[in-house]
Short mmCIF file of C-alpha atoms in Angstrom, two decimals:
data_model
loop_
_atom_site.label_atom_id
_atom_site.label_comp_id
_atom_site.label_asym_id
_atom_site.label_seq_id
_atom_site.Cartn_x
_atom_site.Cartn_y
_atom_site.Cartn_z
CA MET A 1 -102.93 66.88 36.38
CA THR A 2 -102.73 70.63 37.46
CA GLN A 3 -101.78 71.46 40.75
CA ALA A 4 -104.98 72.44 43.19
CA PRO A 5 -105.32 76.48 43.48
CA PRO A 6 -103.69 77.69 47.22
CA ASP A 7 -105.85 80.14 47.64
CA ILE A 8 -108.73 77.49 48.25
CA PRO A 9 -110.22 77.43 51.45
CA MET A 10 -109.92 74.41 53.07
CA ARG A 11 -113.98 73.83 54.50
CA ALA A 12 -114.32 73.41 49.99
CA LEU A 13 -111.71 71.23 49.61
CA PHE A 14 -112.77 69.08 51.64
CA ASP A 15 -116.49 69.48 50.92
CA ALA A 16 -115.51 68.85 47.64
CA GLN A 17 -113.95 65.77 48.55
CA TYR A 18 -116.67 63.85 49.96
CA GLN A 19 -118.99 64.88 47.02
CA ALA A 20 -116.55 62.88 45.07
CA SER A 21 -116.62 60.14 47.85
CA ARG A 22 -120.11 60.20 48.53
CA ALA A 23 -120.89 59.73 44.11
CA GLN A 24 -118.44 57.18 44.05
CA ILE A 25 -118.71 54.66 47.04
CA ASP A 26 -117.39 51.71 45.23
CA VAL A 27 -113.56 52.71 44.35
CA SER A 28 -111.90 49.90 41.82
CA LEU A 29 -109.00 47.52 42.63
CA VAL A 30 -108.22 49.86 39.37
CA VAL A 31 -108.35 53.13 40.75
CA ARG A 32 -106.86 52.14 44.03
CA ARG A 33 -103.82 50.21 42.25
CA ASP A 34 -103.22 53.98 40.24
CA ARG A 35 -103.42 56.06 42.77
CA LEU A 36 -100.63 54.44 45.19
CA LYS A 37 -98.23 53.43 41.93
CA ARG A 38 -98.26 57.57 41.97
CA MET A 39 -96.75 56.94 45.14
CA ARG A 40 -94.35 54.86 44.55
CA ASP A 41 -93.87 57.09 41.31
CA LEU A 42 -93.23 60.22 43.30
CA ILE A 43 -91.01 58.90 46.06
CA ASN A 44 -88.59 56.95 43.37
CA THR A 45 -88.76 60.82 40.97
CA HIS A 46 -88.12 63.27 43.69
CA GLY A 47 -86.92 61.42 47.28
CA ALA A 48 -83.73 63.29 46.58
CA ALA A 49 -85.19 66.13 46.58
CA LEU A 50 -87.58 65.38 49.40
CA ALA A 51 -84.84 63.78 51.09
CA ASP A 52 -82.70 67.36 50.52
CA ALA A 53 -86.16 69.10 52.01
CA VAL A 54 -85.76 67.30 55.24
CA GLN A 55 -82.32 68.10 55.65
CA ALA A 56 -82.56 71.70 54.82
CA ASP A 57 -85.59 71.48 58.01
CA PHE A 58 -83.56 70.43 60.04
CA GLY A 59 -80.35 71.77 58.98
CA VAL A 60 -78.18 68.57 59.57
CA ARG A 61 -79.72 64.97 59.14
CA SER A 62 -78.37 62.53 56.47
CA PRO A 63 -80.12 61.79 53.04
CA GLN A 64 -79.44 57.95 53.92
CA LEU A 65 -81.07 58.25 57.25
CA THR A 66 -83.79 59.42 55.13
CA GLU A 67 -83.61 56.87 53.36
CA VAL A 68 -84.17 53.94 55.52
CA ALA A 69 -86.31 55.48 58.18
CA ASP A 70 -89.06 57.44 55.78
CA PHE A 71 -88.79 55.80 52.08
CA LEU A 72 -87.35 52.26 52.72
CA VAL A 73 -90.90 51.92 55.12
CA LEU A 74 -92.21 53.53 52.90
CA ARG A 75 -91.55 51.46 49.70
CA ALA A 76 -92.10 48.46 51.95
CA LEU A 77 -95.57 49.73 53.34
CA LEU A 78 -96.48 49.94 49.23
CA GLY A 79 -95.18 46.77 48.64
CA ASP A 80 -97.34 45.51 51.30
CA LEU A 81 -100.65 47.13 50.37
CA GLU A 82 -99.79 46.22 45.73
CA LYS A 83 -99.94 42.98 47.54
CA HIS A 84 -102.83 41.92 49.44
CA LEU A 85 -104.95 44.87 47.63
CA THR A 86 -107.24 42.52 45.87
CA ALA A 87 -107.50 40.26 48.68
CA TRP A 88 -108.85 42.84 51.55
CA THR A 89 -111.26 44.51 49.22
CA LYS A 90 -113.08 41.47 48.82
CA PRO A 91 -116.01 40.19 50.91
CA GLN A 92 -115.42 38.23 53.50
CA ARG A 93 -117.84 35.30 53.77
CA VAL A 94 -118.50 34.53 57.86
CA LYS A 95 -120.59 31.03 59.01
CA THR A 96 -124.30 31.64 59.92
CA PRO A 97 -125.49 30.96 63.37
CA LEU A 98 -128.28 27.68 63.84
CA TYR A 99 -131.07 29.43 64.90
CA LEU A 100 -130.38 32.34 61.65
CA LYS A 101 -129.94 29.03 58.78
CA PRO A 102 -130.65 29.06 56.14
CA ALA A 103 -129.40 32.49 55.16
CA SER A 104 -126.45 33.32 54.52
CA ALA A 105 -124.05 36.76 55.26
CA TYR A 106 -120.62 37.93 54.56
CA ILE A 107 -118.72 41.00 55.75
CA GLN A 108 -118.89 43.76 52.71
CA ARG A 109 -115.53 46.02 52.45
CA GLN A 110 -116.08 49.77 51.29
CA PRO A 111 -113.81 53.11 52.38
CA LEU A 112 -115.16 55.08 55.12
CA GLY A 113 -115.45 58.02 52.82
CA VAL A 114 -112.62 61.40 53.61
CA VAL A 115 -109.93 60.90 55.64
CA GLY A 116 -108.19 63.51 57.98
CA VAL A 117 -104.30 62.72 57.82
CA ILE A 118 -101.80 65.37 60.58
CA GLY A 119 -98.05 64.71 59.97
CA PRO A 120 -95.40 64.65 62.85
CA TRP A 121 -91.90 66.81 61.76
CA ASN A 122 -90.17 63.76 63.06
CA TYR A 123 -90.35 61.29 60.07
CA PRO A 124 -92.64 63.69 58.37
CA LEU A 125 -92.65 62.19 54.52
CA GLN A 126 -92.83 58.56 55.95
CA LEU A 127 -95.59 59.82 58.91
CA THR A 128 -97.39 61.16 56.41
CA LEU A 129 -97.20 59.58 53.35
CA GLY A 130 -97.95 55.69 54.83
CA PRO A 131 -101.09 56.49 56.39
CA ALA A 132 -102.70 58.69 52.94
CA ALA A 133 -101.67 55.72 51.33
CA THR A 134 -103.03 53.00 53.56
CA ALA A 135 -106.37 55.18 53.68
CA LEU A 136 -106.03 55.47 49.38
CA ALA A 137 -105.69 51.79 49.79
CA ALA A 138 -109.23 51.57 50.78
CA GLY A 139 -110.45 53.61 48.61
CA ASN A 140 -110.98 57.19 50.86
CA ARG A 141 -110.13 60.53 49.94
CA VAL A 142 -107.35 61.87 51.83
CA MET A 143 -106.49 65.78 53.17
CA ILE A 144 -103.12 65.94 54.78
CA LYS A 145 -101.94 68.02 57.36
CA PRO A 146 -97.98 68.58 57.57
CA SER A 147 -96.04 69.67 60.02
CA GLU A 148 -95.71 73.16 59.32
CA LEU A 149 -91.50 72.86 61.92
CA THR A 150 -90.55 71.09 58.37
CA PRO A 151 -92.14 74.25 56.52
CA HIS A 152 -89.38 73.00 53.26
CA SER A 153 -89.82 69.38 53.11
CA SER A 154 -94.16 70.13 53.56
CA ALA A 155 -94.14 72.77 51.09
CA LEU A 156 -92.68 70.55 48.73
CA LEU A 157 -94.58 67.50 49.46
CA ALA A 158 -97.79 69.53 48.82
CA LYS A 159 -96.77 70.80 45.24
CA LEU A 160 -95.71 67.12 44.31
CA LEU A 161 -98.82 65.73 45.49
CA HIS A 162 -101.08 68.04 44.04
CA GLU A 163 -98.87 67.14 40.71
CA ALA A 164 -99.93 63.75 41.23
CA TYR A 165 -103.14 63.67 42.27
CA ALA A 166 -106.86 65.73 41.17
CA ALA A 167 -107.76 67.79 45.05
CA ASP A 168 -110.72 66.01 44.62
CA GLU A 169 -108.93 62.53 45.80
CA LEU A 170 -105.32 64.08 47.96
CA CYS A 171 -104.57 67.59 48.18
CA VAL A 172 -102.77 69.78 50.77
CA VAL A 173 -103.35 72.36 53.28
CA GLN A 174 -100.58 73.88 55.38
CA GLY A 175 -100.34 76.46 58.32
CA GLY A 176 -99.73 76.90 62.10
CA SER A 177 -101.83 75.73 64.56
CA ASP A 178 -104.81 77.83 63.56
CA VAL A 179 -104.65 75.97 60.17
CA ALA A 180 -104.00 72.48 62.12
CA HIS A 181 -106.85 72.93 65.13
CA GLU A 182 -109.79 74.19 62.15
CA PHE A 183 -108.87 70.40 60.08
CA ALA A 184 -109.44 68.68 63.21
CA SER A 185 -112.48 70.25 63.23
CA LEU A 186 -113.59 69.42 59.64
CA PRO A 187 -116.08 66.59 59.47
CA PHE A 188 -114.06 64.07 58.51
CA ASP A 189 -114.94 59.80 58.34
CA HIS A 190 -111.62 59.13 60.56
CA LEU A 191 -108.94 61.10 61.34
CA LEU A 192 -104.99 60.71 61.80
CA PHE A 193 -102.50 62.10 63.94
CA THR A 194 -99.27 61.39 65.05
CA GLY A 195 -97.85 63.61 67.79
CA SER A 196 -97.38 64.56 70.94
CA THR A 197 -100.19 63.38 73.53
CA ALA A 198 -100.52 67.14 74.77
CA VAL A 199 -101.88 67.87 71.00
CA GLY A 200 -102.94 64.52 70.83
CA ARG A 201 -106.21 65.48 73.19
CA LYS A 202 -106.56 69.29 71.76
CA VAL A 203 -107.51 67.01 68.93
CA ALA A 204 -109.58 65.02 70.38
CA ALA A 205 -111.34 67.19 71.54
CA ALA A 206 -111.77 68.80 68.00
CA ALA A 207 -113.02 65.87 66.64
CA ALA A 208 -114.97 64.97 68.77
CA ALA A 209 -117.45 68.04 68.06
CA ASN A 210 -118.56 65.72 64.06
CA LEU A 211 -118.10 62.85 66.16
CA THR A 212 -114.95 61.48 63.99
CA PRO A 213 -113.61 58.39 64.68
CA THR A 214 -109.84 59.36 65.39
CA THR A 215 -106.54 57.03 65.25
CA LEU A 216 -104.01 58.26 68.08
CA GLU A 217 -100.49 57.47 66.94
CA LEU A 218 -99.11 59.94 69.79
CA GLY A 219 -95.64 58.47 72.24
CA GLY A 220 -94.52 58.32 75.45
CA LYS A 221 -91.69 57.33 78.01
CA SER A 222 -90.57 53.81 76.52
CA PRO A 223 -88.85 51.32 78.71
CA CYS A 224 -85.73 49.14 77.93
CA VAL A 225 -85.28 46.45 80.79
CA ILE A 226 -82.52 45.11 80.87
CA ASP A 227 -82.56 41.12 82.52
CA ARG A 228 -79.30 39.72 84.29
CA SER A 229 -79.42 37.23 81.19
CA VAL A 230 -78.43 39.64 78.72
CA ASP A 231 -75.26 40.51 76.11
CA MET A 232 -74.55 43.58 77.64
CA ALA A 233 -72.50 44.31 74.70
CA ASP A 234 -75.09 43.84 71.62
CA ALA A 235 -77.53 45.68 73.99
CA ALA A 236 -76.02 48.94 74.23
CA LEU A 237 -75.26 49.01 70.77
CA LYS A 238 -79.05 48.17 69.75
CA ILE A 239 -80.50 50.40 72.33
CA ALA A 240 -77.90 53.34 71.19
CA HIS A 241 -78.83 52.53 68.01
CA GLY A 242 -82.73 52.82 69.12
CA LYS A 243 -81.48 56.12 71.16
CA LEU A 244 -79.47 58.21 69.02
CA LEU A 245 -81.61 57.15 65.29
CA ASN A 246 -82.52 60.42 64.45
CA ALA A 247 -80.85 62.33 67.52
CA GLY A 248 -83.78 60.19 70.32
CA GLN A 249 -86.04 62.46 68.14
CA THR A 250 -88.29 59.06 67.60
CA CYS A 251 -92.04 57.97 69.04
CA ILE A 252 -90.67 54.99 69.50
CA ALA A 253 -87.12 55.45 70.93
CA PRO A 254 -86.16 54.45 74.32
CA ASP A 255 -87.16 56.61 77.21
CA TYR A 256 -85.71 55.12 80.26
CA VAL A 257 -83.15 51.90 81.08
CA LEU A 258 -84.00 50.10 83.58
CA LEU A 259 -81.26 47.67 84.74
CA PRO A 260 -79.83 44.59 87.63
CA ARG A 261 -78.55 47.10 91.11
CA GLY A 262 -74.94 46.41 90.06
CA MET A 263 -74.61 46.59 86.10
CA GLU A 264 -74.99 50.50 85.75
CA ALA A 265 -70.92 51.09 85.44
CA ALA A 266 -70.92 47.84 81.96
CA PHE A 267 -74.40 49.50 80.77
CA GLU A 268 -71.53 52.84 81.02
CA GLN A 269 -68.73 51.52 79.64
CA ALA A 270 -70.60 49.33 76.40
CA PHE A 271 -73.60 51.87 75.81
CA THR A 272 -70.21 54.73 75.75
CA ALA A 273 -68.14 52.25 72.69
CA ALA A 274 -71.35 52.14 71.05
CA VAL A 275 -71.54 55.76 71.06
CA GLN A 276 -68.45 55.86 69.57
CA ARG A 277 -68.66 52.81 67.28
CA LEU A 278 -72.51 54.69 65.29
CA PHE A 279 -70.69 58.48 66.01
CA PRO A 280 -66.60 58.74 67.23
CA SER A 281 -68.00 62.14 66.12
CA ILE A 282 -71.07 64.40 67.66
CA ALA A 283 -70.09 67.69 65.77
CA GLY A 284 -69.87 68.75 62.33
CA ASN A 285 -70.91 64.35 61.61
CA PRO A 286 -73.44 64.00 59.05
CA ASP A 287 -74.66 60.46 60.28
CA TYR A 288 -75.73 62.35 63.89
CA THR A 289 -79.06 64.52 63.13
CA ALA A 290 -79.02 67.29 64.65
CA ILE A 291 -82.62 68.65 67.20
CA LEU A 292 -85.53 70.75 65.02
CA THR A 293 -84.78 74.21 66.88
CA GLU A 294 -83.48 76.21 68.89
CA ARG A 295 -85.74 76.13 70.72
CA HIS A 296 -86.43 71.71 70.69
CA LEU A 297 -82.84 72.07 71.75
CA ALA A 298 -83.33 74.30 74.99
CA ARG A 299 -85.78 72.41 76.22
CA LEU A 300 -84.29 69.56 76.62
CA GLN A 301 -81.07 71.80 78.12
CA SER A 302 -83.42 72.47 80.60
CA LEU A 303 -83.85 68.86 81.31
CA VAL A 304 -80.60 67.34 82.22
CA THR A 305 -79.84 70.98 83.88
CA ASP A 306 -83.14 70.48 86.20
CA VAL A 307 -82.18 66.51 86.85
CA ALA A 308 -78.32 68.03 87.88
CA SER A 309 -79.06 70.41 90.30
CA GLN A 310 -81.35 67.51 92.20
CA GLY A 311 -78.78 65.59 92.38
CA ALA A 312 -78.50 63.27 89.49
CA ARG A 313 -74.51 62.03 88.12
CA VAL A 314 -75.18 63.86 83.83
CA VAL A 315 -72.70 61.98 81.52
CA ALA A 316 -72.01 63.90 78.17
CA LEU A 317 -70.31 61.35 75.48
CA GLY A 318 -68.19 62.45 72.15
CA GLN A 319 -68.12 66.09 72.47
CA GLY A 320 -68.40 68.94 75.16
CA ASP A 321 -71.32 70.89 76.39
CA GLN A 322 -72.22 73.19 74.20
CA PRO A 323 -74.02 71.18 70.64
CA VAL A 324 -73.13 73.07 67.22
CA ASN A 325 -75.73 73.37 64.80
CA ARG A 326 -78.22 71.97 67.17
CA GLN A 327 -76.17 68.76 66.97
CA MET A 328 -76.66 67.46 71.47
CA ALA A 329 -74.59 65.19 72.74
CA PRO A 330 -75.27 61.76 73.72
CA THR A 331 -75.64 62.05 77.41
CA LEU A 332 -77.02 59.89 80.05
CA VAL A 333 -78.42 60.54 83.42
CA PHE A 334 -78.25 57.98 86.46
CA ASP A 335 -80.00 58.05 89.78
CA ALA A 336 -82.49 60.50 88.46
CA PRO A 337 -85.05 61.53 90.83
CA ALA A 338 -88.72 59.85 89.69
CA ASP A 339 -90.02 63.03 90.34
CA SER A 340 -87.80 65.79 88.01
CA ARG A 341 -89.07 66.66 84.97
CA LEU A 342 -87.01 63.96 82.97
CA MET A 343 -89.06 61.29 83.92
CA ALA A 344 -91.52 62.91 84.21
CA GLU A 345 -92.28 63.97 79.98
CA GLU A 346 -91.86 62.78 76.49
CA ILE A 347 -88.04 63.15 76.36
CA PHE A 348 -87.73 62.63 72.68
CA GLY A 349 -83.97 63.41 72.60
CA PRO A 350 -80.58 62.60 72.32
CA VAL A 351 -80.30 62.34 76.36
CA LEU A 352 -81.00 58.72 79.20
CA PRO A 353 -81.83 57.89 82.03
CA VAL A 354 -80.90 54.93 83.57
CA LEU A 355 -82.88 53.60 86.68
CA ALA A 356 -81.50 50.23 88.87
CA TYR A 357 -83.71 47.59 89.96
CA ASP A 358 -83.76 45.28 92.83
CA GLY A 359 -85.90 42.88 91.25
CA MET A 360 -87.96 42.37 88.44
CA ASP A 361 -90.86 42.58 90.46
CA ASP A 362 -90.05 46.06 90.62
CA ALA A 363 -89.19 47.26 86.88
CA VAL A 364 -93.10 46.08 86.54
CA ARG A 365 -94.18 47.62 89.24
CA TYR A 366 -91.89 50.74 88.12
CA ILE A 367 -93.44 50.44 84.49
CA ASN A 368 -97.42 50.09 85.57
CA GLU A 369 -97.39 52.96 88.12
CA ARG A 370 -97.10 55.19 84.77
CA PRO A 371 -99.42 55.71 81.59
CA ARG A 372 -98.89 52.75 79.78
CA PRO A 373 -95.57 53.20 76.49
CA LEU A 374 -96.47 53.61 73.03
CA ALA A 375 -93.55 50.60 73.07
CA LEU A 376 -91.57 48.80 75.96
CA TYR A 377 -88.26 46.91 74.86
CA TRP A 378 -87.18 43.84 76.21
CA PHE A 379 -82.74 42.00 76.51
CA GLY A 380 -81.90 39.41 77.71
CA THR A 381 -81.81 35.06 76.83
CA ASP A 382 -84.16 34.27 79.34
CA HIS A 383 -87.41 33.18 77.12
CA LEU A 384 -89.13 33.30 80.87
CA ALA A 385 -88.39 36.41 82.15
CA CYS A 386 -89.27 37.68 78.81
CA ASP A 387 -92.67 36.53 78.77
CA ARG A 388 -93.42 36.70 82.18
CA LEU A 389 -92.43 40.52 81.84
CA LEU A 390 -94.41 41.40 78.43
CA SER A 391 -97.32 39.27 80.54
CA ARG A 392 -97.40 42.43 83.81
CA THR A 393 -97.28 45.01 81.49
CA VAL A 394 -99.37 46.57 78.82
CA SER A 395 -97.61 48.55 75.44
CA GLY A 396 -98.82 49.63 72.76
CA GLY A 397 -96.04 47.02 70.56
CA VAL A 398 -92.87 45.21 71.69
CA THR A 399 -89.46 44.12 70.02
CA VAL A 400 -87.10 42.20 71.62
CA ASN A 401 -83.27 41.85 72.08
CA ASP A 402 -83.60 45.14 69.61
CA THR A 403 -85.58 48.27 69.31
CA LEU A 404 -87.70 49.77 66.48
CA MET A 405 -88.11 46.96 65.02
CA HIS A 406 -91.71 46.18 65.58
CA ILE A 407 -92.45 48.92 63.75
CA ALA A 408 -90.81 47.94 60.34
CA HIS A 409 -93.24 44.46 60.70
CA GLU A 410 -96.76 44.72 58.10
CA ASN A 411 -97.88 41.91 60.09
CA LEU A 412 -98.13 43.69 62.79
CA PRO A 413 -100.60 46.35 63.82
CA PHE A 414 -98.73 50.06 64.93
CA GLY A 415 -100.35 52.20 67.79
CA GLY A 416 -100.35 53.30 71.46
CA VAL A 417 -102.53 52.11 74.20
CA GLY A 418 -104.22 54.81 77.20
CA GLU A 419 -101.78 58.10 76.74
CA SER A 420 -100.00 56.99 73.95
CA GLY A 421 -102.37 56.93 72.20
CA TRP A 422 -105.52 54.60 70.32
CA GLY A 423 -105.31 52.56 67.22
CA ALA A 424 -103.58 50.43 64.78
CA TYR A 425 -102.26 50.82 61.32
CA HIS A 426 -100.13 49.42 59.08
CA GLY A 427 -100.29 45.96 56.83
CA GLU A 428 -104.14 44.65 57.20
CA ALA A 429 -104.77 46.24 60.45
CA GLY A 430 -104.10 49.82 59.11
CA PHE A 431 -106.24 49.28 55.64
CA LEU A 432 -109.29 47.60 57.83
CA ARG A 433 -109.31 50.94 60.37
CA PHE A 434 -109.87 53.44 56.91
CA THR A 435 -112.18 50.53 56.23
CA GLN A 436 -116.65 50.73 57.08
CA GLN A 437 -116.81 46.49 57.26
CA LYS A 438 -120.40 46.30 56.37
CA PRO A 439 -122.56 43.25 57.87
CA VAL A 440 -124.60 41.60 55.96
CA LEU A 441 -127.43 38.94 55.71
CA VAL A 442 -128.98 37.96 53.50
CA GLN A 443 -132.39 35.54 53.91
CA SER A 444 -133.28 32.42 52.53
CA ARG A 445 -136.64 31.62 50.99
CA PHE A 446 -136.76 29.03 52.94
CA ALA A 447 -135.67 31.02 56.30
CA MET A 448 -138.35 30.53 59.17
CA GLY A 449 -138.65 33.86 61.10
CA ASP A 450 -141.79 33.18 61.76
CA LEU A 451 -141.42 30.60 64.08
CA PHE A 452 -140.11 33.46 67.06
CA TYR A 453 -143.45 36.03 65.95
CA PRO A 454 -145.40 36.14 68.59
CA PRO A 455 -148.88 35.85 69.22
CA TYR A 456 -146.03 33.02 71.55
CA GLY A 457 -147.13 29.71 72.10
CA THR A 458 -146.86 26.34 72.85
CA LYS A 459 -144.50 25.62 69.66
CA PHE A 460 -142.65 28.80 70.56
CA ASP A 461 -142.02 27.67 74.40
CA ARG A 462 -140.29 23.96 72.43
CA VAL A 463 -138.21 25.59 69.71
CA MET A 464 -136.43 28.33 72.44
CA GLY A 465 -136.80 24.67 74.69
CA LEU A 466 -134.02 22.85 71.89
CA LEU A 467 -132.92 26.22 71.37
CA LYS A 468 -131.39 26.26 74.66
CA ARG A 469 -129.65 22.61 74.16
CA TRP A 470 -128.00 24.00 71.10
CA LEU A 471 -126.37 26.76 72.09
#
């Protein structure tokens, strides 16, 4: 297929997809599978080049990290879609209530039409191609707006996708915030955005003008709650891995730790050992991802400077104060004031506040007094304590005795709640997110609906009396 001309206006690209989606509402399994196969072939053929492009965008980000954090997740998602596609597209029979029998009913699953995907910069392949693949599996046309903050990977992704797909199947538009606003203002049948809560508000407002339904995958301050029953060394290693993967530039990265008062020193020692095991060095280590830009780095440094000036104890691990190649040292912060910027903003970097609690009620209260998080993590062996915490808090998702892993489970919906987002995708939940579930009732020729027609009288009263006893 030929690459879409770069000078085609965005609205013209949308109109072409819109017309194509209305002309071909019934998208066959053959077509859907072919579109998924092209996505898999693209990853398999050009994965190394795409990983190099991501590396160029970050400055330091190992191809191995892209392989596990982007391509492994994408391959699992594609495999799950391919495996279940036949079953998911079938009409779903439903039981018919007594008062409507002998009618029958089913739910017909149809494509929505044109789906927009606004991708983020932190995992520019997985979090862009994943939703796009799910929307294609559901029979939709897809338009992608990748992040302008990752120009190398965005440009290569656009080139490869335009070579693999016709423009009225899948296309990519590039540009800055002005393009993103115009993109979000298109009358999509569904729009998925992954990014910050602040930008998510703008996307939701732009989409609302067209009553475009949205899925917003945002962020927030995801807590790690440590119970007294914890194996501290094991928990610290898993928290360090989750926090420092991609240098903390992960929407579901642990944002802060809540642990029983008196265990701070044990955690500091265990976390320090975990960092040394994972990253024996920081500066120049190809496994330790750089902060994306100098602006993002300056913000993180400002958060640490501000909280230190407010009396917090700051512990930088692994190197001196000055980052090399934007590789910022893992940093623990103890006794951060609740009103500090560090505790108010999503951190999105390798800085981890540690807060002590006196009892589980205090931990629950602290979490519930703040916006609901995208993820919550619990560590310990006391299952009753874990159940009590989960039953008393609300979050987008949970991993128990690990971090991040719930996002890799294709049978679990992934999404936020409240300020951390709305809507979920992955697996069948994602397929249904991009599907119109059309209810269909088929009336029987033996129907007795006329029993409910006026004029009302004694016969109607008897029928209603019987139904009241049965229902």
